[in-house]
Short mmCIF file of C-alpha atoms in Angstrom, two decimals:
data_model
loop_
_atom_site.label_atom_id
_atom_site.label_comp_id
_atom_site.label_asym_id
_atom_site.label_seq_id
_atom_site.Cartn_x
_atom_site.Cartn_y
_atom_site.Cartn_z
CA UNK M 8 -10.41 -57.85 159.10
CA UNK M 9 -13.68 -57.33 160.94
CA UNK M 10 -17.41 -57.08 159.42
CA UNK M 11 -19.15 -54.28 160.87
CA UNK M 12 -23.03 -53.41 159.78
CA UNK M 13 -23.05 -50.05 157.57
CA UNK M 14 -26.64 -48.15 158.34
CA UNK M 15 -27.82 -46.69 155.00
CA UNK M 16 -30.50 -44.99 156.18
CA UNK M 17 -31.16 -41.42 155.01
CA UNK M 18 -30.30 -38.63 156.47
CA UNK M 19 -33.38 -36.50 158.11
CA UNK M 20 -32.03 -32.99 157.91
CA UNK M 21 -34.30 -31.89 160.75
CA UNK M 22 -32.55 -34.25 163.05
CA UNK M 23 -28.46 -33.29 161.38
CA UNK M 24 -28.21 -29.62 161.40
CA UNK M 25 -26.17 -29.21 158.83
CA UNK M 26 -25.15 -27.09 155.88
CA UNK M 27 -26.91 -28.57 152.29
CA UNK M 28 -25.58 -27.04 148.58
CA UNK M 29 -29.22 -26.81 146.67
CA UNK M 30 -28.56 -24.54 143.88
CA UNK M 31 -25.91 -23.31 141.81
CA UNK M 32 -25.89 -19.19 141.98
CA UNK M 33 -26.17 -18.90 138.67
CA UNK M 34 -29.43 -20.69 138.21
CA UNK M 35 -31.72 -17.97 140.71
CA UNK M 36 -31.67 -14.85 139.02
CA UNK M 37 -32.78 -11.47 140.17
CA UNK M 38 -36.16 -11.08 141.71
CA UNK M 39 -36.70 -14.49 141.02
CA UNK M 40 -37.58 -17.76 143.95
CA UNK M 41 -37.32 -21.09 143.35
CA UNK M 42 -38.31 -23.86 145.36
CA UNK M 43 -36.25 -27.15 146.74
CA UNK M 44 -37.30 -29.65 149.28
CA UNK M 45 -34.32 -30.31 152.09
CA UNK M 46 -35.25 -33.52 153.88
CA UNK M 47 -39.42 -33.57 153.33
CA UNK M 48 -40.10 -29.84 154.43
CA UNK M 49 -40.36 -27.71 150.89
CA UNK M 50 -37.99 -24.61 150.84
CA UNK M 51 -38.39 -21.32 148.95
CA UNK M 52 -34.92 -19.56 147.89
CA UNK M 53 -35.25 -15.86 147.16
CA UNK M 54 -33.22 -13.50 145.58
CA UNK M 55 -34.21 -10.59 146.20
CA UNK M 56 -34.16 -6.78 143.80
CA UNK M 57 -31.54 -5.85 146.03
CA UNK M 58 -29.58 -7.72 149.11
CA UNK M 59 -28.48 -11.30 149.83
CA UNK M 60 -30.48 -14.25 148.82
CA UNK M 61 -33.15 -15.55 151.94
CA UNK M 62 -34.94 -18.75 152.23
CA UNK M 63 -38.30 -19.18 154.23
CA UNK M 64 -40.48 -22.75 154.16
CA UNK M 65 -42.59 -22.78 151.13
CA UNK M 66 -45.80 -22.02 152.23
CA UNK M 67 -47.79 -19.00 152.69
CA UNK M 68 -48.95 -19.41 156.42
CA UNK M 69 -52.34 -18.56 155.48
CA UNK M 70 -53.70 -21.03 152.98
CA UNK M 71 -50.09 -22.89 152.85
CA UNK M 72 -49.83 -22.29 149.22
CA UNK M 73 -46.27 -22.98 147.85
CA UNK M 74 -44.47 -19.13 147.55
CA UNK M 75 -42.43 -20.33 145.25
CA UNK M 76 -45.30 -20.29 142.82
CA UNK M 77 -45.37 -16.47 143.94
CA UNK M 78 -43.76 -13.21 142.92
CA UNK M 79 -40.48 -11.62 144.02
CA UNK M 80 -41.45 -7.61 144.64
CA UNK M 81 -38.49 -5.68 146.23
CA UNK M 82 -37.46 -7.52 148.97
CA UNK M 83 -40.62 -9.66 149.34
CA UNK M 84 -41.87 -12.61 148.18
CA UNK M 85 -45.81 -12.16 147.40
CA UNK M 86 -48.30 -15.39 147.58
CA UNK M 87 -49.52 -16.19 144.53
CA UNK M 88 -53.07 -16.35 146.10
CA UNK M 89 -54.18 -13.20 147.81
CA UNK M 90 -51.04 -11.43 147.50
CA UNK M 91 -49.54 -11.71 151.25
CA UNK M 92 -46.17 -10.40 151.66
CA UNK M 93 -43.45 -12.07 153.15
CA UNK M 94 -39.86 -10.64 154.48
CA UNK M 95 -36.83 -12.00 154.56
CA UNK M 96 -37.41 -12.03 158.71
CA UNK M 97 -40.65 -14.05 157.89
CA UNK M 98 -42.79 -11.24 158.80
CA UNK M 99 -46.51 -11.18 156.87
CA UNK M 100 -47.76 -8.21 155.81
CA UNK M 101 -51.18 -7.83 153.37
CA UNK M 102 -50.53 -6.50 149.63
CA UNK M 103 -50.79 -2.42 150.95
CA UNK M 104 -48.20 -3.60 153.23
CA UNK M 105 -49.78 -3.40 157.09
CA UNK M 106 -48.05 -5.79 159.11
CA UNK M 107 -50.20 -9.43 159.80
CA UNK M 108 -50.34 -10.58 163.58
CA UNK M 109 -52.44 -13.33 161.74
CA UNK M 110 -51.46 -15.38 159.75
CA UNK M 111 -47.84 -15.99 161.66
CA UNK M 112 -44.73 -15.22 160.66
CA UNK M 113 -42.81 -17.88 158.09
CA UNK M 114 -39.96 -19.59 159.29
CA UNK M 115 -36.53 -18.65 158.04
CA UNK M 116 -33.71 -20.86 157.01
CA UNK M 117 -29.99 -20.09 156.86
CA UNK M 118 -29.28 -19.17 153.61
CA UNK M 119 -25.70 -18.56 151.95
CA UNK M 120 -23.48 -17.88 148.71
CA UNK M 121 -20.34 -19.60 148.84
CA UNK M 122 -18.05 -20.22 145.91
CA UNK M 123 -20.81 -20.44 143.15
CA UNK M 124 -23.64 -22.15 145.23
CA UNK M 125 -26.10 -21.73 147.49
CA UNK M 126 -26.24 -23.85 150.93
CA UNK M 127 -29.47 -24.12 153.57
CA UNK M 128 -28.68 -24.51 156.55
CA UNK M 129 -31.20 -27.03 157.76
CA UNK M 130 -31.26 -26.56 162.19
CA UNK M 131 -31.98 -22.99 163.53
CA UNK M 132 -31.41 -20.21 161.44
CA UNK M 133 -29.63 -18.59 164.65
CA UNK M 134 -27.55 -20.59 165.03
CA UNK M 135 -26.44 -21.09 161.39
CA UNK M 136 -22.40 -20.83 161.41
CA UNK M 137 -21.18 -19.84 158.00
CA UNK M 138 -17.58 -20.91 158.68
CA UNK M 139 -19.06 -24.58 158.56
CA UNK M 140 -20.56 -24.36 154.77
CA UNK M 141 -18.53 -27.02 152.89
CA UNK M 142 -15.72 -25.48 150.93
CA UNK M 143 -14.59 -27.02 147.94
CA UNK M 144 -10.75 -26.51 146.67
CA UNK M 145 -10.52 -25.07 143.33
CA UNK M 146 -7.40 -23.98 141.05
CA UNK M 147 -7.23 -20.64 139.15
CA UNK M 148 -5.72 -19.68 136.11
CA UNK M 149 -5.58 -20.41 132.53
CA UNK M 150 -4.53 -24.16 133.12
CA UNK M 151 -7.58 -24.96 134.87
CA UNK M 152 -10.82 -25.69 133.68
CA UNK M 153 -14.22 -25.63 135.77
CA UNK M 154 -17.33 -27.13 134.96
CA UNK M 155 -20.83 -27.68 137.77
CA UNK M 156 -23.51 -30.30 137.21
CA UNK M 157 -26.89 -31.42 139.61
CA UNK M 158 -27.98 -34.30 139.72
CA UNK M 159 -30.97 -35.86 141.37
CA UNK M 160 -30.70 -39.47 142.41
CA UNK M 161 -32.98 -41.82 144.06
CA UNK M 162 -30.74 -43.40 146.72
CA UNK M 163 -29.72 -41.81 150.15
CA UNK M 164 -26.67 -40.01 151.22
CA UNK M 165 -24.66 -42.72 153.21
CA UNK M 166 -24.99 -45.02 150.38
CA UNK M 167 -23.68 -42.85 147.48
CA UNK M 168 -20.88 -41.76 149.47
CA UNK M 169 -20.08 -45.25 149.98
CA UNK M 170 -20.35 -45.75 146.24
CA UNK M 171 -18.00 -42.82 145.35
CA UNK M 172 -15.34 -43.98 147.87
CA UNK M 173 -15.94 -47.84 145.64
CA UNK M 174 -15.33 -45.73 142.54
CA UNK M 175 -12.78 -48.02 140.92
CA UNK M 176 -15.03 -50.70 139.52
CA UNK M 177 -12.95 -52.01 136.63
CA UNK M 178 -16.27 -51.35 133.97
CA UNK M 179 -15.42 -47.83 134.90
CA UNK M 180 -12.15 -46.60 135.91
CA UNK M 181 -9.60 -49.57 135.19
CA UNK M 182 -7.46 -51.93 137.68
CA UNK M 183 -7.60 -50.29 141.09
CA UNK M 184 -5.75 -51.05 144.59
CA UNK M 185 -7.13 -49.64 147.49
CA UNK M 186 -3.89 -48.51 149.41
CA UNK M 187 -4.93 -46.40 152.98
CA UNK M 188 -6.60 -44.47 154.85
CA UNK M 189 -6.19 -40.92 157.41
CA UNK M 190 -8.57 -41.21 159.87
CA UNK M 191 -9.60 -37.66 161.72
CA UNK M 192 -12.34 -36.51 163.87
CA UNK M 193 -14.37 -34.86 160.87
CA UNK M 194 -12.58 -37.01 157.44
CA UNK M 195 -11.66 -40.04 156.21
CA UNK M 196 -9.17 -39.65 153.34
CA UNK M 197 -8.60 -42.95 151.03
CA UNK M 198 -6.07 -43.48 148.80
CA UNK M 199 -5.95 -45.72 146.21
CA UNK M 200 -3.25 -46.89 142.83
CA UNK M 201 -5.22 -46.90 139.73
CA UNK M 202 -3.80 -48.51 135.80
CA UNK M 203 -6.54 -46.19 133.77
CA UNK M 204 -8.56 -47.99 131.03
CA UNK M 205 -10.16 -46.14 128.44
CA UNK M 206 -11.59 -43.65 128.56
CA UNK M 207 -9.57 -43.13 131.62
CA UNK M 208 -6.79 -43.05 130.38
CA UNK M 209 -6.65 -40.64 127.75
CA UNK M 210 -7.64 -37.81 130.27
CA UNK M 211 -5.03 -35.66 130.72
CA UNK M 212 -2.07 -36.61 132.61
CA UNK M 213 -3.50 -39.84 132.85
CA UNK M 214 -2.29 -42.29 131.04
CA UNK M 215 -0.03 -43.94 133.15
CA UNK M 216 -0.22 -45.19 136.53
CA UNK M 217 -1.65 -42.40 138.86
CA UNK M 218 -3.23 -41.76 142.53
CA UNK M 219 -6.81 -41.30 143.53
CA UNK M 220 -7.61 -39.60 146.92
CA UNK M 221 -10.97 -39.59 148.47
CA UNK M 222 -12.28 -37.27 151.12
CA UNK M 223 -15.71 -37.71 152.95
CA UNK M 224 -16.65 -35.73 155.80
CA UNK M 225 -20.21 -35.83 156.59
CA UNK M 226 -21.58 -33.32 154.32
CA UNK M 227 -19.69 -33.51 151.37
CA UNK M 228 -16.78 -35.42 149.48
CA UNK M 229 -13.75 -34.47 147.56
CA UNK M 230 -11.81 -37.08 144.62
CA UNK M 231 -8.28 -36.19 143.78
CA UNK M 232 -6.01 -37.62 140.62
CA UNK M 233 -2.23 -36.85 140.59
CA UNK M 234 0.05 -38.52 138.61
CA UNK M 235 2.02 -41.49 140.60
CA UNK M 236 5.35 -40.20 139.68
CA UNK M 237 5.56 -36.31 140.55
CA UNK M 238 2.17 -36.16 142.39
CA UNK M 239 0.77 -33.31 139.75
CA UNK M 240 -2.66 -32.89 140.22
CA UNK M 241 -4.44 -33.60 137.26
CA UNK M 242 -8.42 -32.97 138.68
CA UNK M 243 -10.62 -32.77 141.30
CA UNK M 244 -14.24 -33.37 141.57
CA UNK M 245 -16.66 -31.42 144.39
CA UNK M 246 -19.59 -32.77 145.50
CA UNK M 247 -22.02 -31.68 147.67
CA UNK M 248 -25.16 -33.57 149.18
CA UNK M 249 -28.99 -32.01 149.95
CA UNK M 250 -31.51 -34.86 151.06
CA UNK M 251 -34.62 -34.21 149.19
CA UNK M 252 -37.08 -36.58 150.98
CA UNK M 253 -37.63 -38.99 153.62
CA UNK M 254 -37.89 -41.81 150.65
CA UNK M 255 -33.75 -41.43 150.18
CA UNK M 256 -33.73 -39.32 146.94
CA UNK M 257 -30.97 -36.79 147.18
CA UNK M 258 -29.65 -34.10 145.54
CA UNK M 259 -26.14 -34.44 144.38
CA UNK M 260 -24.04 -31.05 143.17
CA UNK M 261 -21.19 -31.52 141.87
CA UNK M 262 -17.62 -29.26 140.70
CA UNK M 263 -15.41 -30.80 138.67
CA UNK M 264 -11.74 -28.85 138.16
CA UNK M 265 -9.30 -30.48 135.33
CA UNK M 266 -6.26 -29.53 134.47
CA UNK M 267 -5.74 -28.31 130.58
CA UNK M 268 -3.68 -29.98 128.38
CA UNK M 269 -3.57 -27.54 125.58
CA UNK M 270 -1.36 -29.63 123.46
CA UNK M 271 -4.69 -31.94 122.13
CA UNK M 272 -7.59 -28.83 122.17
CA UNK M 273 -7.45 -25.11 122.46
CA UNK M 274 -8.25 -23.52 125.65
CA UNK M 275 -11.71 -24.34 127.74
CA UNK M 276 -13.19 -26.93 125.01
CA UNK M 277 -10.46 -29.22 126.38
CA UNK M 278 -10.85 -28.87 129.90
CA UNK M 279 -14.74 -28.85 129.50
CA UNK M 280 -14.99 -32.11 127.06
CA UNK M 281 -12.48 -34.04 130.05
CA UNK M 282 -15.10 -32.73 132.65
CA UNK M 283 -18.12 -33.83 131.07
CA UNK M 284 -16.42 -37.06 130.61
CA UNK M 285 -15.26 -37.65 134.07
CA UNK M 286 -18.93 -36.56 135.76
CA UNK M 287 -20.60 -39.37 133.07
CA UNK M 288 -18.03 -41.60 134.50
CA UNK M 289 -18.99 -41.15 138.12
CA UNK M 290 -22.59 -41.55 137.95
CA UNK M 291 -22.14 -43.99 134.74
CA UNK M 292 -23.58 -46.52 136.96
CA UNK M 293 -26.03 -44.27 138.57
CA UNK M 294 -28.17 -47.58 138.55
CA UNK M 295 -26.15 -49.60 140.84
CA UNK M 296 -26.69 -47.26 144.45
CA UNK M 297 -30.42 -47.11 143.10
CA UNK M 298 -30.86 -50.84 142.66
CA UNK M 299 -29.46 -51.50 145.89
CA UNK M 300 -31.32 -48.91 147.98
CA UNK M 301 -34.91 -50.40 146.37
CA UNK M 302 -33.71 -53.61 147.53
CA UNK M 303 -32.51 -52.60 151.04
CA UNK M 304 -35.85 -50.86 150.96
CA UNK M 305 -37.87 -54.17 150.06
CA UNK M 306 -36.05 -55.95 152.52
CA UNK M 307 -36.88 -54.45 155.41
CA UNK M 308 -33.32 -54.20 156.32
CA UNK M 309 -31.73 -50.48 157.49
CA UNK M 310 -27.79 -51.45 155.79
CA UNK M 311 -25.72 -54.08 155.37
CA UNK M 312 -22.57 -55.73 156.78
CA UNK M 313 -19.15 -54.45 155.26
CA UNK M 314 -15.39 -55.18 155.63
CA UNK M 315 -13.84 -52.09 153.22
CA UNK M 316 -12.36 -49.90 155.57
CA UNK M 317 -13.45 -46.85 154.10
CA UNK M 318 -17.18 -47.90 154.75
CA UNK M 319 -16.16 -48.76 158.35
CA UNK M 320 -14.85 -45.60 158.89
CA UNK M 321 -17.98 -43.55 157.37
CA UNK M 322 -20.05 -45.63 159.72
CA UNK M 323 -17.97 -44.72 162.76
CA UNK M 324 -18.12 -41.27 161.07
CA UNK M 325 -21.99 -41.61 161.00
CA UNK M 326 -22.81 -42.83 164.39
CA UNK M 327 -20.14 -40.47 166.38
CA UNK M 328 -22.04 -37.63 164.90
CA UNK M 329 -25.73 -39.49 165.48
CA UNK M 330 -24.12 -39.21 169.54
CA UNK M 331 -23.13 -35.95 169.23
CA UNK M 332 -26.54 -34.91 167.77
CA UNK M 333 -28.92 -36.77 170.51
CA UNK M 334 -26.78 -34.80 173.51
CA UNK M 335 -27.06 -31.69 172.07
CA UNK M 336 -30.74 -32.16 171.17
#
């Protein structure tokens, strides 16, 4: 098998347009904003007294104060210094509302609610297509449980998906053969045999042998467990990547759907106490990507050289789409 050179860089969202998950809908209320940085360019979501949420860059064009540190009024968002009014179009107008040739118009982002989240779309707001916002597979019904966590971590996209498709380390997850791999224009799927160890392996479903599927496309990734025997699923973690600076820190959000096994607790407090333990597991060694991107970082070096297939693949992933990117820009 062949070494090939993973790049680790981060991702600049201003040079991938691409859809981002920064907040959970839940956490911006009503007439409320809240500011997020995609890439290095700070971001003000909105959500307006009435209408769908907006996002503008978070800075008044006058005095480029953050508006996020401003007021929600209607369907405006008022800077917090003189009171300038800004649309969801990025049109200025002055507190008694006459319309601003000076100071120009802010620049709009796409903005959308999609299964509990809300995604930026980081290229031209035109040209934002909604049917390419990540969509994470979820199970209904009083079997299921569903629980959402953020995270920020200070290592860059490439590399933590790379550490999620590694996720059997033995300190974590127990004995684990990597298997396969489906290989398609937009997803690499890897599939793996795992012998649980504690606490593994008193999850639900879980205790004997069992299957672990990983998805990556180049936004997001999806983990699977079934059961080896009759394939059950048994649960599925979501999670979604934002860049949050040109250092590598990102912005991880993350769904996590388990299966209920209402034989050992009643109801939700089972499915949410297996959750909370299987999102500690992932990041348990939060450390590791960390460590290694401050020493990639010291180094001087942009990667390194790999032979897991599943990191040759995301690479091939990676630079296909770097291609695609410089002939459409």
């Amino acid at each position: 098998m062949g070494m090939t050179h993973t790049l680790l860089q981060p991702f600049d969202p201003n040079h991938n347009a691409q859809w981002y998950p920064a907040l959970r809908s839940a956490d911006l209320r009503h007439q409320k904003a809240i500011g997020v940085y995609c890439g290095s360019r700070p971001v003000v979501i909105v959500r307006p007294e009435a209408g769908l949420v907006f996002a503008l860059d978070d800075r008044c064009t006058h005095r480029q104060v953050p508006l996020s540190r401003g007021v929600v009024s209607g369907t405006f968002i008022r800077c917090p210094l003189h009171g300038i009014k800004f649309a969801r179009s990025g049109r200025c107008y002055s507190p008694d509302m006459v319309l601003e040739e000076m100071p120009p118009r802010a620049e709009g982002w796409g903005c959308r609610e999609k299964e509990g989240w809300i995604f930026l779309y980081s290229g031209n707001a035109d040209d934002a297509d909604e049917a390419l916002i990540p969509a994470m597979t979820h199970h209904d019904g009083k079997d299921w449980c569903h629980e959402t966590f953020i995270r920020e971590i200070n290592a860059p996209v490439p590399l933590l998906m790379d550490h999620v498709q590694r996720f059997g380390r033995r300190t974590t997850s127990g004995s684990v053969t990597y298997l396969d791999q489906n290989i398609t224009e937009q997803q690499i799927s890897s599939h793996y045999r795992v012998v649980a160890s504690t606490p593994l392996s008193v999850l639900p479903g879980m205790a004997r042998p069992w299957r672990a599927t990983v998805d990556t496309t180049l936004v997001d990734q999806n983990v699977y467990f079934s059961s080896e025997d009759d394939a059950t699923l048994c649960a599925e973690i979501w999670l979604g990547y934002m860049p949050t600076g040109r250092d590598g820190r990102t912005r991880v959000c993350g769904k996590i759907s388990i299966r209920q096994d209402h034989t050992r607790l009643p109801g939700r407090v089972s499915g949410s106490l297996w959750a909370k333990l299987l999102w500690k597991l992932l990041w348990k060694e939060q450390s590791l990507p960390e460590a290694e991107w401050s020493a990639i970082q010291r180094s001087g070096r942009v990667g390194h050289s790999d032979f897991f297939p599943p990191a040759q693949a995301m690479q091939d992933l990676v630079t296909k789409n770097n291609q695609r990117m410089a002939k459409e820009g």
